[in-house]
Short mmCIF file of C-alpha atoms and ligand atoms in Angstrom, two decimals:
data_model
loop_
_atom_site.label_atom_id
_atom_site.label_comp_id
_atom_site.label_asym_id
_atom_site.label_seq_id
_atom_site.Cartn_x
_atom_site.Cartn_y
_atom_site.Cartn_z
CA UNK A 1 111.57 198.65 108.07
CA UNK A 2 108.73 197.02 105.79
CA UNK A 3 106.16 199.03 104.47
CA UNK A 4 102.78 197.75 104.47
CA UNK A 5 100.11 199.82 102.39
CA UNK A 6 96.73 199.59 104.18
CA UNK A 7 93.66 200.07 101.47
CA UNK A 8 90.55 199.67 103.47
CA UNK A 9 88.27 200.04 101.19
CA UNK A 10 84.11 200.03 101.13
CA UNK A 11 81.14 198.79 103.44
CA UNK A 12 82.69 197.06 106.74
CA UNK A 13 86.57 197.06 104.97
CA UNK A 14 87.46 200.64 107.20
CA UNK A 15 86.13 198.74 110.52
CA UNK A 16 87.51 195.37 110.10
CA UNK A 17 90.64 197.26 108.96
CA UNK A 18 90.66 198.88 111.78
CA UNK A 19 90.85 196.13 114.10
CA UNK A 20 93.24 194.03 112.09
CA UNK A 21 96.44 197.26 112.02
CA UNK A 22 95.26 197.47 115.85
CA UNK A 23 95.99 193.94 116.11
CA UNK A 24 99.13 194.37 113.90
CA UNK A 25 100.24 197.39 115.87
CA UNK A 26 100.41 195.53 118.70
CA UNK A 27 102.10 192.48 117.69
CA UNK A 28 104.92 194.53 116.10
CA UNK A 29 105.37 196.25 119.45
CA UNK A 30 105.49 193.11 121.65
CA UNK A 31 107.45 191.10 119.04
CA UNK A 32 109.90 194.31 117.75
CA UNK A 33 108.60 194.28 114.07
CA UNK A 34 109.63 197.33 112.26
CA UNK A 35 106.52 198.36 110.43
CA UNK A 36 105.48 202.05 108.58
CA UNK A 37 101.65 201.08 107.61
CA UNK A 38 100.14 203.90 105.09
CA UNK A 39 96.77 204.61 104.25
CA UNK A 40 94.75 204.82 100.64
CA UNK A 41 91.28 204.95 99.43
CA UNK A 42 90.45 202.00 96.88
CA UNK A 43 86.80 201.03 95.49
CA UNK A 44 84.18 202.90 95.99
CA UNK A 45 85.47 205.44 98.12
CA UNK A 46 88.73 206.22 95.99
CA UNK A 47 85.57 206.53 93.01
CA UNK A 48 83.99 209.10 95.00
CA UNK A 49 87.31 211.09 95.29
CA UNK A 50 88.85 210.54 92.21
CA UNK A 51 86.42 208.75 89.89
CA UNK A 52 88.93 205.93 89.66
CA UNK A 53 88.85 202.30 91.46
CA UNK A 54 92.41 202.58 92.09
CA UNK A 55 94.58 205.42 91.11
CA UNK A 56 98.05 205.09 89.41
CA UNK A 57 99.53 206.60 92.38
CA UNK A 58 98.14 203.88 94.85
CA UNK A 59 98.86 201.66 92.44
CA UNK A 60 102.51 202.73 92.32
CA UNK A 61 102.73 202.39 96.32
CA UNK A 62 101.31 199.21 96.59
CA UNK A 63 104.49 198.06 94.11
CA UNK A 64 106.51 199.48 96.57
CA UNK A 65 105.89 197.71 99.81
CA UNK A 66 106.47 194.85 101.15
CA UNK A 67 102.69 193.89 101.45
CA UNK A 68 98.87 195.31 101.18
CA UNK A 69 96.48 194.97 103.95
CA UNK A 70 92.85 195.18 102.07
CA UNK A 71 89.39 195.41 103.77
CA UNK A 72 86.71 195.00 101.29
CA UNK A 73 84.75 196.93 98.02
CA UNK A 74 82.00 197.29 96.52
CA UNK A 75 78.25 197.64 96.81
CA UNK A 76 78.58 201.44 96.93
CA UNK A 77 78.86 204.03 94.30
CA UNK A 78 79.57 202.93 90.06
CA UNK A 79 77.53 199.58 91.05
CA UNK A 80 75.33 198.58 87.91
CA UNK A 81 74.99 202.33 85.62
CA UNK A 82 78.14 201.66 83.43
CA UNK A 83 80.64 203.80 85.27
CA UNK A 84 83.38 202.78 87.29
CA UNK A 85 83.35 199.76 89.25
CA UNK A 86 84.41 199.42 93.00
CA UNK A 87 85.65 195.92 92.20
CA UNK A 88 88.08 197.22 89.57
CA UNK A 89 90.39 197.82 92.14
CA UNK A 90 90.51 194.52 93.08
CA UNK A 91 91.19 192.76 89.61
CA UNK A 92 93.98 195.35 88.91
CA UNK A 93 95.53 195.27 91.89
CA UNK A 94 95.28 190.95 91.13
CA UNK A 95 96.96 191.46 87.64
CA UNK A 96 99.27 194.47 87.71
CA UNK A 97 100.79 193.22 90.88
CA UNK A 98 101.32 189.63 89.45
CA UNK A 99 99.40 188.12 92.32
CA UNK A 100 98.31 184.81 90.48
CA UNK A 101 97.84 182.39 93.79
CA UNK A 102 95.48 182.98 96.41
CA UNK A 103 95.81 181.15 99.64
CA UNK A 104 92.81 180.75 101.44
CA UNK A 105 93.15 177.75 104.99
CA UNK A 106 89.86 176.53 106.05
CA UNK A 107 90.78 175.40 109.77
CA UNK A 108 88.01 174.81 112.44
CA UNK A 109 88.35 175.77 116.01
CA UNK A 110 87.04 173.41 118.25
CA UNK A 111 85.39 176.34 120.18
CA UNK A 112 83.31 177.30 117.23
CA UNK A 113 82.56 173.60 116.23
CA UNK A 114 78.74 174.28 117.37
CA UNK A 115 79.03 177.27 115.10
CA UNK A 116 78.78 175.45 112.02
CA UNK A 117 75.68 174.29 110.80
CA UNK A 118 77.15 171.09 109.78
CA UNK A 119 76.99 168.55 113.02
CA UNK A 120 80.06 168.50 114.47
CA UNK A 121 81.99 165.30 114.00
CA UNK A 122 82.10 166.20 110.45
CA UNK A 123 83.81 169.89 110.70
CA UNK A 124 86.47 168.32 113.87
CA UNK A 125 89.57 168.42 112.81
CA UNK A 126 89.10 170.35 109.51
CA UNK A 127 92.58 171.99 108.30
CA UNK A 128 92.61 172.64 104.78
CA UNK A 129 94.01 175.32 102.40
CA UNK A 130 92.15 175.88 99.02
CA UNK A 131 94.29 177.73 96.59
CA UNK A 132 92.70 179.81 94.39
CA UNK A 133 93.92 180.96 90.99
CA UNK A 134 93.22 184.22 90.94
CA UNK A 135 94.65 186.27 87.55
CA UNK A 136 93.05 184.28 84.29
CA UNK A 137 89.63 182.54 83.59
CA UNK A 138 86.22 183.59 83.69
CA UNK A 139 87.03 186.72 85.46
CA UNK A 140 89.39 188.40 82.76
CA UNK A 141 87.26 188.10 79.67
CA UNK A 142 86.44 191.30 79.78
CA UNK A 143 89.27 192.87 78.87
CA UNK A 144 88.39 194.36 75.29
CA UNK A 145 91.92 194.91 74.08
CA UNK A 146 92.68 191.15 74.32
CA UNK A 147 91.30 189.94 70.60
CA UNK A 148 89.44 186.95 71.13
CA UNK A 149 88.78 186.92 73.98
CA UNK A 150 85.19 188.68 74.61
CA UNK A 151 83.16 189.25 77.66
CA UNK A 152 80.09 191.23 76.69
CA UNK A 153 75.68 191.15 76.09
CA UNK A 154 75.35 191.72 72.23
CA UNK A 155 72.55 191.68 70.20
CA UNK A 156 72.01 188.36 68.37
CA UNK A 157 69.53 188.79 65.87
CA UNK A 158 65.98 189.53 68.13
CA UNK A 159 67.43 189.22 70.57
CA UNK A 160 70.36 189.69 73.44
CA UNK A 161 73.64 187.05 73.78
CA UNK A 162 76.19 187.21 76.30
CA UNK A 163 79.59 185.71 76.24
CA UNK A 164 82.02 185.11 79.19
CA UNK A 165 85.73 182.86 78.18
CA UNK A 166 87.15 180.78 80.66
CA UNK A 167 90.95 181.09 78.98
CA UNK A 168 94.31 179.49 80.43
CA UNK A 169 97.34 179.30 79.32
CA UNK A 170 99.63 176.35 80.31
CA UNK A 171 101.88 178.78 81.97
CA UNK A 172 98.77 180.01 83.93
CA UNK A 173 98.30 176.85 85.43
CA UNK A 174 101.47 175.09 85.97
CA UNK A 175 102.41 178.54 88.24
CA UNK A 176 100.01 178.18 90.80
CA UNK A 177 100.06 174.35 90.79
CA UNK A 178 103.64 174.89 91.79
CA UNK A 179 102.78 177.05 94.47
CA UNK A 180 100.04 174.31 95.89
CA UNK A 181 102.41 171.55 96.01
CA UNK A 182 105.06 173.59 97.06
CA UNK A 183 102.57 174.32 100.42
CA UNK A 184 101.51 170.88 100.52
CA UNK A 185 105.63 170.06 101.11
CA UNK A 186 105.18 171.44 104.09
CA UNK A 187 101.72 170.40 105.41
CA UNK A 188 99.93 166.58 104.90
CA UNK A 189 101.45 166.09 101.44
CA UNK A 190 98.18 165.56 99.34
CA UNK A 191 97.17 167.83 96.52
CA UNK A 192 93.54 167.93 95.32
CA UNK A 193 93.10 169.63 92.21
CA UNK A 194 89.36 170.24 91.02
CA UNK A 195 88.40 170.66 87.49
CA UNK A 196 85.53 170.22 85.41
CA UNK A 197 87.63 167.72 83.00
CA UNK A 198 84.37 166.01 81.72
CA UNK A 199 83.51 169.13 80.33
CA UNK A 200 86.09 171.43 79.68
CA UNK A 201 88.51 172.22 77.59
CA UNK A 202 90.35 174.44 79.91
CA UNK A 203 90.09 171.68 82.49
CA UNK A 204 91.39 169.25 79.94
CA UNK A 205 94.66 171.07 80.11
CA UNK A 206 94.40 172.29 83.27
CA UNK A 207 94.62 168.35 84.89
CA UNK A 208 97.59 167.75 82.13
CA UNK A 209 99.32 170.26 83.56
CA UNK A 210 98.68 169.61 86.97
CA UNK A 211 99.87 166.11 86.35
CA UNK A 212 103.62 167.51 84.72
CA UNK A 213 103.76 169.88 87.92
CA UNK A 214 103.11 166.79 90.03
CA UNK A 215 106.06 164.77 88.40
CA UNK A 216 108.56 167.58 90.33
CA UNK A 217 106.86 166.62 93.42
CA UNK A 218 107.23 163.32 94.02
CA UNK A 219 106.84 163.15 97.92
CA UNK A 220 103.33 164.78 97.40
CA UNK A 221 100.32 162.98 96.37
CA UNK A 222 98.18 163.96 93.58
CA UNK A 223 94.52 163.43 93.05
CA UNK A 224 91.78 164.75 90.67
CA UNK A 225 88.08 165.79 91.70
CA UNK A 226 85.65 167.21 89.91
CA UNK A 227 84.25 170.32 90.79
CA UNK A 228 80.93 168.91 91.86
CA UNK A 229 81.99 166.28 93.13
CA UNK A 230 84.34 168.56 95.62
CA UNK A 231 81.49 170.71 96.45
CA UNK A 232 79.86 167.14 97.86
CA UNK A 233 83.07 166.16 99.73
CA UNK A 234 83.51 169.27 101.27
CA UNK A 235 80.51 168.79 103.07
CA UNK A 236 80.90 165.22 103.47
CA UNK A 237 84.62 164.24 104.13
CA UNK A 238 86.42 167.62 104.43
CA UNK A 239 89.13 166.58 107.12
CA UNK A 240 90.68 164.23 104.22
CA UNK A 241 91.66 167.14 102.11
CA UNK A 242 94.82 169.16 102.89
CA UNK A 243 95.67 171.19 99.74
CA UNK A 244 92.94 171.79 97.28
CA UNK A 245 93.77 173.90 93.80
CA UNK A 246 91.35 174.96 91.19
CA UNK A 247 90.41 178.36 88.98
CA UNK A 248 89.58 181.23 89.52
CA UNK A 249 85.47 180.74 89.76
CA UNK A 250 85.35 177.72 91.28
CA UNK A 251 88.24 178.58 94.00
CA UNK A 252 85.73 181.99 94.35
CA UNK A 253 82.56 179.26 95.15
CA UNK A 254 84.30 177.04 97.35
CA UNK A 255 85.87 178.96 99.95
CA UNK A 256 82.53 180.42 100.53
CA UNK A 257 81.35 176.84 101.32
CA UNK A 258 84.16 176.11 103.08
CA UNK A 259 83.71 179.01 105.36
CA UNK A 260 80.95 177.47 106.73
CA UNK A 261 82.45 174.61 108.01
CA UNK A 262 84.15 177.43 109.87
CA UNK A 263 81.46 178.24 111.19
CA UNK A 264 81.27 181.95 109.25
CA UNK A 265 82.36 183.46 106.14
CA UNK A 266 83.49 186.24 108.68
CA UNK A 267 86.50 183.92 109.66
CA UNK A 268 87.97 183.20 106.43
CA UNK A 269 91.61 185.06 105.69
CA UNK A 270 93.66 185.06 102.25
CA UNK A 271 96.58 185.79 101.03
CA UNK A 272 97.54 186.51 97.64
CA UNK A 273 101.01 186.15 96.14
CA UNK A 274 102.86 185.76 93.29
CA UNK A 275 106.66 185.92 92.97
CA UNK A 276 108.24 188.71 93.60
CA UNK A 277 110.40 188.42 96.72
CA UNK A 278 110.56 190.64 99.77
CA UNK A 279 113.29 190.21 102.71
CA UNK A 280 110.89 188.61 104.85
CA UNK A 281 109.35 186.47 102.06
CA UNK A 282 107.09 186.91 99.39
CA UNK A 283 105.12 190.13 98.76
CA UNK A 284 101.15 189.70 98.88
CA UNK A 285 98.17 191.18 99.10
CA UNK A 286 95.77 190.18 102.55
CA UNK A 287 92.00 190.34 102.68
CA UNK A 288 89.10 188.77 104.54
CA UNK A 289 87.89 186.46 101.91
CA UNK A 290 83.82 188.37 103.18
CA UNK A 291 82.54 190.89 100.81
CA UNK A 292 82.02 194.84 102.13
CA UNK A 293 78.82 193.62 103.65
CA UNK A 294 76.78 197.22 103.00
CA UNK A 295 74.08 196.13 105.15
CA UNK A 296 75.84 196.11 108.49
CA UNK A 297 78.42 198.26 107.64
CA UNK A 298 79.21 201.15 110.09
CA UNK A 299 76.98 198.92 113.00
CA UNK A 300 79.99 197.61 114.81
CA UNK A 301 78.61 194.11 114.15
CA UNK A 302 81.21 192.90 111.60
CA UNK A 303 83.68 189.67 112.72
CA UNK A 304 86.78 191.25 112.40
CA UNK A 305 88.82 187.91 112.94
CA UNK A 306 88.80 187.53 108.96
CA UNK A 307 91.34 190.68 108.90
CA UNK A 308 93.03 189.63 111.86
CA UNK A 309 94.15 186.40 110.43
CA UNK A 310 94.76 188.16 107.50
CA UNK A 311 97.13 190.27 109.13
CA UNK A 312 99.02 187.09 110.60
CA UNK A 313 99.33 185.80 107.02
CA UNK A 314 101.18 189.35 106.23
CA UNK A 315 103.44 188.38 108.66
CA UNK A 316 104.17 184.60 108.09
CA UNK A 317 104.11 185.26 103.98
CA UNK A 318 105.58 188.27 103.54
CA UNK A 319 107.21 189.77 106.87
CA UNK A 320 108.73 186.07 107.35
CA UNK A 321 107.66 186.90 110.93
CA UNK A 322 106.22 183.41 111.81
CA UNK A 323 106.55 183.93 115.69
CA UNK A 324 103.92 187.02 115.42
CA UNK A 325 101.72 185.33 113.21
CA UNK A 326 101.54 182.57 115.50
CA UNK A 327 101.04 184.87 118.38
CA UNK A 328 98.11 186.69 116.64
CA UNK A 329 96.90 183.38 115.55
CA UNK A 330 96.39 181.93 119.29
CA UNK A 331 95.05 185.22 120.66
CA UNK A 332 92.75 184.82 118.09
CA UNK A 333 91.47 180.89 119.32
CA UNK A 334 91.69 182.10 123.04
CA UNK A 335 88.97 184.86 122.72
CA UNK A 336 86.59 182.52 121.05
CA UNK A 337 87.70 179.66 124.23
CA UNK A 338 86.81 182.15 126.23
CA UNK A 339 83.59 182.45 125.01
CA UNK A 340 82.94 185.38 123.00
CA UNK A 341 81.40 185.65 119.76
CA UNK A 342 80.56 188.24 117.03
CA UNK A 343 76.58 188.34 115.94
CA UNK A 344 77.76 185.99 112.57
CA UNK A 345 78.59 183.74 115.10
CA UNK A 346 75.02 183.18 116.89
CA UNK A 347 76.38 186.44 119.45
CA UNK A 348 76.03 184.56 122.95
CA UNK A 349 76.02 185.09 126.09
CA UNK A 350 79.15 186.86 125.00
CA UNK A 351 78.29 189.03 122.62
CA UNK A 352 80.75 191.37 121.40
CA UNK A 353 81.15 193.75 118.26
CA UNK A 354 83.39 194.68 115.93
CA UNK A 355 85.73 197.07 118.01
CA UNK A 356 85.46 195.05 121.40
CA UNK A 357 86.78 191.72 119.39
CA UNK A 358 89.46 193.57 118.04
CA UNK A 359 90.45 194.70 121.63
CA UNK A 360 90.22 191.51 123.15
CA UNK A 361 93.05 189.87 120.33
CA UNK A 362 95.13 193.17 121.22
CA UNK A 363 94.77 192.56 125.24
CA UNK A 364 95.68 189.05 124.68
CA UNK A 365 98.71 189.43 122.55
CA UNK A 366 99.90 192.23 124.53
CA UNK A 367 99.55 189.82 127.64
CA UNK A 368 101.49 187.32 125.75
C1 LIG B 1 86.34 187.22 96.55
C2 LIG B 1 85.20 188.10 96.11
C3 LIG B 1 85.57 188.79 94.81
C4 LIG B 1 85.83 187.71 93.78
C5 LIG B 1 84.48 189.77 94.30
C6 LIG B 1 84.28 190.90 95.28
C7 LIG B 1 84.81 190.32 92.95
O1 LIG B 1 84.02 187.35 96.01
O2 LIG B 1 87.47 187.73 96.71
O3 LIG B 1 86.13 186.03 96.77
O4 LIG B 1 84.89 187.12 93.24
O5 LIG B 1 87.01 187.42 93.53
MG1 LIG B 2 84.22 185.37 96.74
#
């Protein structure tokens, strides 16, 4: 039996949620995977309750599974007066659960082509996976017990300074570079790692490293792009890329390009490992890559496909159930061949909303 801790969090997390353990409910019936899903309260909400992001106790759970399904957090209570913050939940559930690699595929459908508001011969065909480090740079400067290593506004003689480090270590790097080529082994064989090596120090290293990691690899190809540079080629060329890998900010600002090649940010799924093992696979941690959205949330208007596919990642990554996640994965392309669309996608003549798009994957994979 694999457990599967379900945290669905702030803002449209409880609806998308919703849809996605419908969908996975489902599958596991038609497919016979033995699931126990339980529920917690992270980010805002678990605030509310508690006064804590995450609590110990979820914390504790989550270690135990097999995998986490998460919704979304933030924009609620703690945001900007110095208290708690709902997106603490996210960074220690990141670190404490060693989840260092964040896989996040970019694949266009060809019945959302029109969707994007690129033209289409340049989003055809478009099957990429960025992965995202996810546990050091930019983001983790903050941490005040770590000498040297300061995130913070000071006063700097008249006036106010603030400092942000972007800090990796070689291990940092070569551990998720691993995990990219290890993926790209078993996609198109090309690895794209983006850096800002004209520039920085951390990207200095970060392409020497990348380069050592390579050398273990030698049936994958290896190129370098700078991170502005990528941001241009996504847009320009982004069927040529099959794996891209790059830190933690600049992995954050290109998936949310990518999406829109997509066609909506609404689409996107991730999963985030590390390496502990499960039966099925690895364990991991599965989220929309879209925010809580506050204002839509509770309207039934939220594209719930970004959970969905999140949900078939649980199962390929971590459940090492590859014939569900397929399944989901196709119910999920025949609703939108069939024509209907959530309101990020234009709506339609086939309109639908959160709970009704969610139904329709469920009727089709039940049908299946
Ligand atoms: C993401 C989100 C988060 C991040 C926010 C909510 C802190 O944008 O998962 O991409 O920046 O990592
Ligand atoms: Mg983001």
């Amino acid at each position: 039996m694999s457990r599967v801790m379900v945290l669905a969090g702030d803002g449209v997390g409880p609806e998308v949620t919703t849809q996605a353990v419908r969908v996975l409910e489902a599958v596991a019936r038609r497919f016979d995977v033995p699931l126990s899903l339980h529920e917690r309260l992270v980010g805002g909400a678990s605030i509310e309750q508690s006064g804590v992001a995450v609590s110990d106790e979820t914390m504790r759970l989550c270690s135990d599974s097999d995998a986490v399904l998460f919704g979304a957090v933030g924009g609620l209570a703690g945001a900007g007066d110095g208290g708690p913050r709902p997106e603490e939940a996210l960074f220690r559930l990141r670190t404490e659960l060693g989840l260092f690699a964040n896989i996040r595929p970019v694949r266009t459908l060809e019945a959302l082509l029109g969707s994007s508001p690129l033209r289409e011969e340049r989003v055809r065909e478009v099957d990429l996976l960025i992965v995202r480090e996810l546990s050091a740079g930019l983001y983790y400067g903050f941490h005040e017990n770590v000498p040297g290593k300061p995130s913070e506004i000071r006063a700097h003689g008249d006036e106010l300074v603030a400092i942000d480090t972007l800090r990796y270590t070689e291990g940092e790097i070569a551990r998720v570079a691993d995990v990219a080529f290890r993926l790209a082994e078993q996609r198109r064989h090309r690895v794209t790692s983006v850096d800002k090596a004209n520039v920085l120090s951390s990207s200095i290293l970060w392409r020497r490293v990348v380069d050592e990691i390579a050398t273990d690899f030698p049936a994958v190809g290896c190129e370098h792009l700078l991170v502005d540079a990528c941001a241009m080629a996504l847009l320009a060329r982004a069927s040529s890329f099959d794996v891209i890998v790059t830190e933690n900010l600049f992995g954050d600002i290109l998936t949310d390009e990518a999406s829109m090649l997509v066609g909506s940010l609404g689409m996107l799924p991730s999963a985030s490992v590390g390496t502990r093992r499960t039966p099925g696979g690895l364990f991991g941690l599965y989220e929309p890559v879209h925010g809580s959205a506050p204002d839509i949330a509770g309207r039934d208007m939220a594209n719930p496909c970004g959970a969905i596919l999140s949900a078939a990642m649980l199962l390929r990554h971590s459940l090492g159930r590859d014939d569900a996640a397929n399944a989901v994965e196709k119910a999920v392309t025949e609703v939108f061949d069939a024509g209907y669309r959530t309101a990020d996608l234009g709506g339609g003549s086939e309109s639908v909303g959160t709970d009704r798009m969610g139904e329709l994957v469920e009727e089709r994979i039940l049908a299946c």
